[in-house]
Short mmCIF file of C-alpha atoms and ligand atoms in Angstrom, two decimals:
data_model
loop_
_atom_site.label_atom_id
_atom_site.label_comp_id
_atom_site.label_asym_id
_atom_site.label_seq_id
_atom_site.Cartn_x
_atom_site.Cartn_y
_atom_site.Cartn_z
CA MET A 79 -8.61 -6.05 -16.37
CA ILE A 80 -8.29 -4.06 -13.16
CA GLU A 81 -5.34 -5.13 -11.03
CA VAL A 82 -6.15 -5.10 -7.32
CA ALA A 83 -3.78 -5.97 -4.49
CA LEU A 84 -4.93 -6.95 -1.00
CA ILE A 85 -2.71 -5.90 1.86
CA GLY A 86 -3.02 -5.73 5.62
CA ASN A 87 -1.53 -6.62 8.96
CA PRO A 88 -1.58 -10.30 9.98
CA ASN A 89 -4.97 -11.65 11.14
CA VAL A 90 -7.11 -8.77 9.80
CA GLY A 91 -9.19 -11.05 7.57
CA LYS A 92 -7.22 -10.97 4.30
CA SER A 93 -7.69 -14.65 3.45
CA LEU A 94 -11.39 -14.53 4.23
CA LEU A 95 -11.88 -11.37 2.19
CA PHE A 96 -9.85 -12.85 -0.65
CA ASN A 97 -12.16 -15.88 -0.66
CA VAL A 98 -15.27 -13.70 -0.53
CA LEU A 99 -14.06 -11.61 -3.47
CA THR A 100 -12.80 -14.45 -5.65
CA GLY A 101 -15.23 -17.19 -4.64
CA GLY A 102 -12.30 -19.04 -3.17
CA LYS A 103 -10.95 -19.98 -6.58
CA ALA A 104 -7.33 -19.09 -6.15
CA HIS A 105 -4.36 -19.80 -8.28
CA VAL A 106 -1.53 -20.48 -5.89
CA GLY A 107 2.04 -19.92 -6.96
CA ASN A 108 5.21 -18.52 -5.50
CA TRP A 109 6.62 -15.03 -5.59
CA PRO A 110 9.63 -14.99 -7.96
CA GLY A 111 12.66 -16.42 -6.20
CA LYS A 112 10.83 -16.66 -2.93
CA THR A 113 9.07 -19.52 -1.20
CA VAL A 114 6.26 -17.37 0.09
CA GLU A 115 2.90 -18.39 -1.34
CA LYS A 116 1.29 -16.09 -3.90
CA LYS A 117 -2.48 -16.22 -4.30
CA GLU A 118 -4.32 -14.76 -7.26
CA GLY A 119 -7.98 -14.87 -8.19
CA ILE A 120 -10.56 -13.17 -10.36
CA CYS A 121 -13.47 -11.10 -9.14
CA ARG A 122 -16.30 -10.07 -11.45
CA TYR A 123 -18.53 -7.20 -10.50
CA LYS A 124 -20.91 -5.18 -12.69
CA GLY A 125 -19.31 -6.38 -15.88
CA GLU A 126 -15.80 -5.49 -14.71
CA GLU A 127 -13.06 -8.02 -14.17
CA MET A 128 -10.58 -7.58 -11.38
CA ARG A 129 -7.49 -9.64 -10.76
CA ILE A 130 -7.03 -9.90 -7.00
CA VAL A 131 -3.56 -10.56 -5.64
CA ASP A 132 -3.16 -11.43 -1.99
CA LEU A 133 0.02 -9.91 -0.56
CA PRO A 134 1.75 -11.35 2.52
CA GLY A 135 0.46 -10.03 5.84
CA THR A 136 2.72 -7.26 7.08
CA TYR A 137 2.87 -4.56 9.76
CA SER A 138 5.13 -2.31 7.77
CA LEU A 139 6.79 -1.80 4.40
CA THR A 140 10.43 -1.58 5.31
CA ALA A 141 12.92 -3.90 3.64
CA HIS A 142 13.51 -5.79 6.87
CA SER A 143 11.65 -8.98 6.09
CA ILE A 144 10.97 -10.96 2.97
CA ASP A 145 7.20 -10.50 3.38
CA GLU A 146 7.51 -6.75 3.64
CA LEU A 147 9.83 -6.59 0.67
CA ILE A 148 7.50 -8.70 -1.47
CA ALA A 149 4.53 -6.49 -0.62
CA ARG A 150 6.48 -3.31 -1.24
CA ASP A 151 8.10 -4.50 -4.46
CA TYR A 152 4.73 -5.53 -5.80
CA ILE A 153 3.20 -2.13 -5.14
CA VAL A 154 6.19 -0.17 -6.42
CA LYS A 155 7.02 -2.29 -9.46
CA GLU A 156 3.71 -3.76 -10.60
CA LYS A 157 1.78 -0.62 -9.71
CA PRO A 158 -1.64 -2.27 -9.20
CA ASP A 159 -4.58 -0.04 -10.13
CA VAL A 160 -5.98 -0.22 -6.62
CA VAL A 161 -4.60 -1.43 -3.30
CA ILE A 162 -7.24 -2.61 -0.82
CA ASP A 163 -5.75 -1.94 2.60
CA ILE A 164 -7.56 -4.19 5.04
CA VAL A 165 -7.63 -2.50 8.37
CA ASP A 166 -8.82 -4.14 11.59
CA ALA A 167 -11.45 -1.74 12.90
CA SER A 168 -10.99 -3.16 16.39
CA ASN A 169 -7.30 -2.30 16.28
CA LEU A 170 -7.32 0.89 14.28
CA GLU A 171 -4.32 2.72 15.64
CA ARG A 172 -1.78 -0.05 15.07
CA ASN A 173 -3.18 -0.84 11.63
CA LEU A 174 -2.97 2.72 10.37
CA TYR A 175 0.82 2.58 10.45
CA LEU A 176 0.79 0.42 7.33
CA THR A 177 -1.86 2.68 5.78
CA LEU A 178 0.37 5.73 6.14
CA GLN A 179 3.21 3.87 4.46
CA LEU A 180 0.96 2.94 1.57
CA LEU A 181 -0.06 6.58 1.16
CA GLU A 182 3.60 7.58 1.23
CA LEU A 183 4.19 5.07 -1.56
CA GLU A 184 1.45 6.90 -3.48
CA ALA A 185 -0.57 3.71 -3.86
CA ASN A 186 -4.20 4.11 -4.94
CA VAL A 187 -5.62 2.99 -1.61
CA VAL A 188 -9.15 1.93 -0.66
CA ILE A 189 -9.58 0.98 2.98
CA ALA A 190 -11.69 -1.99 4.00
CA LEU A 191 -12.45 -1.28 7.63
CA ASN A 192 -12.90 -4.96 8.44
CA LYS A 193 -14.06 -6.65 11.64
CA TYR A 194 -16.42 -3.71 11.96
CA ASP A 195 -18.79 -5.97 13.93
CA ILE A 196 -16.12 -6.52 16.58
CA ALA A 197 -15.34 -2.82 16.81
CA LYS A 198 -19.07 -2.12 17.26
CA SER A 199 -19.49 -4.77 19.93
CA LEU A 200 -16.52 -3.28 21.80
CA GLY A 201 -18.37 0.02 21.76
CA TYR A 202 -15.89 1.76 19.47
CA LYS A 203 -17.36 4.66 17.55
CA ILE A 204 -15.36 5.28 14.39
CA ASP A 205 -16.12 8.42 12.40
CA VAL A 206 -15.69 6.77 9.01
CA ASP A 207 -16.29 9.94 7.00
CA GLU A 208 -13.74 11.88 9.02
CA LEU A 209 -11.18 9.09 8.68
CA SER A 210 -11.77 9.11 4.94
CA ARG A 211 -11.42 12.89 4.81
CA ILE A 212 -8.16 12.93 6.79
CA LEU A 213 -6.56 10.14 4.78
CA GLY A 214 -7.94 11.26 1.42
CA VAL A 215 -9.10 7.75 0.50
CA ARG A 216 -12.35 5.82 0.47
CA VAL A 217 -13.06 3.95 3.70
CA ILE A 218 -15.66 1.16 3.66
CA PRO A 219 -16.72 -0.72 6.81
CA THR A 220 -16.80 -4.48 6.14
CA VAL A 221 -17.54 -7.72 7.94
CA ALA A 222 -15.86 -10.45 5.92
CA THR A 223 -17.55 -13.22 7.91
CA THR A 224 -21.06 -12.06 6.87
CA LYS A 225 -20.08 -10.31 3.60
CA GLU A 226 -21.44 -7.03 4.90
CA GLY A 227 -20.07 -4.05 3.00
CA ILE A 228 -18.52 -6.13 0.22
CA ASP A 229 -20.62 -4.58 -2.58
CA LYS A 230 -19.81 -1.10 -1.32
CA LEU A 231 -16.14 -2.05 -1.18
CA LEU A 232 -16.19 -3.25 -4.79
CA GLU A 233 -18.03 -0.10 -5.81
CA ALA A 234 -15.30 1.99 -4.17
CA VAL A 235 -12.58 -0.06 -5.87
CA LEU A 236 -14.13 0.55 -9.30
CA GLU A 237 -14.47 4.26 -8.59
CA ALA A 238 -10.86 4.49 -7.41
CA ALA A 239 -9.63 2.57 -10.45
CA LYS A 240 -11.34 5.02 -12.80
CA GLU A 241 -10.16 8.12 -11.03
CA LYS A 242 -7.45 10.03 -12.82
CA LYS A 243 -6.60 12.71 -10.32
CA ARG A 244 -5.86 11.64 -6.78
CA ARG A 245 -5.69 13.70 -3.66
CA ARG A 246 -2.26 13.23 -2.18
CA VAL A 247 -1.79 13.12 1.54
CA SER A 248 1.74 13.50 2.70
CA ILE A 249 3.18 13.03 6.14
CA GLY A 250 5.37 15.91 7.27
CA TYR A 251 8.68 15.17 9.00
CA GLY A 252 9.53 18.61 10.35
CA LYS A 253 11.53 21.47 8.91
CA ALA A 254 15.04 20.00 9.02
CA ALA A 255 14.12 16.66 7.49
CA GLU A 256 11.85 18.29 4.90
CA LYS A 257 14.78 20.40 3.70
CA LEU A 258 16.88 17.28 3.17
CA ILE A 259 13.99 15.49 1.48
CA SER A 260 13.57 18.36 -1.01
CA ARG A 261 17.29 18.43 -1.72
CA ILE A 262 17.41 14.71 -2.41
CA GLU A 263 14.25 14.92 -4.51
CA ARG A 264 15.78 17.59 -6.72
CA THR A 265 18.81 15.41 -7.48
CA ILE A 266 16.69 12.31 -7.99
CA LEU A 267 14.67 14.18 -10.62
CA LYS A 268 17.83 14.49 -12.74
CA ASP A 269 17.83 10.72 -13.10
CA LYS A 270 14.81 10.13 -15.34
CA ASP A 271 14.99 6.36 -14.98
CA LEU A 272 15.04 6.39 -11.19
CA SER A 273 12.39 9.10 -10.85
CA SER A 274 10.04 7.35 -13.26
CA ARG A 275 10.23 4.10 -11.34
CA TYR A 276 9.62 5.40 -7.84
CA PRO A 277 7.68 8.26 -6.26
CA THR A 278 10.48 10.77 -5.65
CA ARG A 279 9.38 11.86 -2.19
CA TRP A 280 9.17 8.23 -1.06
CA LEU A 281 12.58 7.52 -2.55
CA ALA A 282 14.10 10.52 -0.77
CA ILE A 283 12.64 9.38 2.57
CA LYS A 284 13.96 5.85 2.05
CA ILE A 285 17.43 7.21 1.24
CA LEU A 286 17.38 9.24 4.46
CA GLU A 287 16.30 6.14 6.37
CA GLY A 288 19.23 4.24 4.86
CA ASP A 289 16.97 1.62 3.28
CA GLU A 290 19.34 -1.05 1.95
CA GLU A 291 17.32 -2.06 -1.11
CA ILE A 292 16.87 1.53 -2.19
CA LEU A 293 20.51 2.43 -1.59
CA LYS A 294 21.43 -0.46 -3.92
CA GLU A 295 19.27 1.13 -6.61
CA VAL A 296 20.79 4.53 -6.02
CA GLU A 297 24.30 3.07 -6.36
CA LYS A 298 23.41 2.24 -9.97
CA SER A 299 22.52 5.84 -10.79
CA ARG A 300 24.85 8.18 -12.68
CA PHE A 301 23.92 10.78 -10.08
CA ARG A 302 24.72 8.58 -7.07
CA ASN A 303 27.37 10.89 -5.66
CA GLU A 304 25.13 13.91 -5.86
CA ILE A 305 22.21 12.04 -4.32
CA LEU A 306 24.21 10.43 -1.53
CA GLU A 307 26.12 13.62 -0.76
CA VAL A 308 23.11 14.86 1.17
CA ILE A 309 23.28 12.00 3.68
CA ARG A 310 27.04 11.97 4.08
N1 LIG B 177 -15.98 -11.12 13.58
C1 LIG B 177 -15.28 -11.07 12.48
N2 LIG B 177 -14.28 -11.95 12.29
C2 LIG B 177 -13.56 -11.86 11.14
C3 LIG B 177 -13.82 -10.87 10.17
N3 LIG B 177 -12.92 -11.04 9.16
C4 LIG B 177 -12.16 -12.09 9.50
N4 LIG B 177 -12.53 -12.59 10.70
C5 LIG B 177 -11.92 -13.71 11.43
O1 LIG B 177 -10.58 -13.34 11.76
C6 LIG B 177 -9.69 -14.46 11.70
C7 LIG B 177 -8.54 -14.17 10.76
O2 LIG B 177 -9.02 -14.14 9.43
P1 LIG B 177 -8.07 -14.48 8.20
O3 LIG B 177 -8.86 -14.27 6.97
O4 LIG B 177 -7.41 -15.79 8.38
O5 LIG B 177 -7.00 -13.32 8.40
P2 LIG B 177 -5.64 -13.10 7.60
O6 LIG B 177 -5.46 -11.64 7.52
O7 LIG B 177 -5.63 -13.88 6.34
O8 LIG B 177 -4.62 -13.71 8.64
P3 LIG B 177 -3.07 -14.13 8.33
O9 LIG B 177 -3.04 -14.86 7.02
O10 LIG B 177 -2.74 -15.00 9.51
O11 LIG B 177 -2.29 -12.88 8.33
C8 LIG B 177 -10.55 -15.62 11.25
O12 LIG B 177 -10.95 -16.33 12.39
C9 LIG B 177 -11.75 -14.96 10.59
O13 LIG B 177 -12.90 -15.74 10.63
C10 LIG B 177 -14.87 -9.94 10.42
O14 LIG B 177 -15.14 -9.00 9.64
N5 LIG B 177 -15.56 -10.08 11.58
MG1 LIG B 178 -4.22 -15.27 5.52
#
């Protein structure tokens, strides 16, 4: 079974795409300890079975709201095989903020460039191949309302799921911050438990940002003083 998570900003077409992929047969539950609805469904394509999990709509992956934390925890802890990042093609710039955070989290991202019909009717010309090249992930234009691009999207998901080596795109933060990030990463690597659970670069960035959830995790580490020394 291939585990696939759907993520995207609010109103990008997540629910519609979820229904298209799963035939609308969702199992609805709650996220553990939370009252936010959790939807899961099965998608079969070319003899492969995919479990599709619909994550709450979110603009970002900070720990500032319950929705964001649920989405982030799911990606970090459950490590789905593929994350379909649904991007509104008619609102590309704002949507790519979440995409960059997913790449920073080292998620195996496939982009569904949804509402492509709207982008086209607005006269937007998106160089899909170039976008894919820059981000290092597959980008598939889709129109969830007419199911255009859905087969191609599923094809891309299967390819991504089978891929062993992934091209990593990282966002640079400038010399000074990069020095701190490397220093924190080196100390994190001493803690095998911590460094096996999270991508170390992501963890280092979150520590520098003062992310509360992550700092709580770091407090539990034997190396907490060494790690936190860098930000004191
Ligand atoms: N034209 C067009 N409309 C779309 C497309 N995908 C979704 N929509 C419409 O966009 C609106 C939002 O779709 P939803 O599936 O509810 O979006 P969502 O991401 O689940 O929204 P939230 O749950 O509110 O975050 C609906 O009116 C859809 O019919 C598309 O590819 N093209
Ligand atoms: Mg929805």
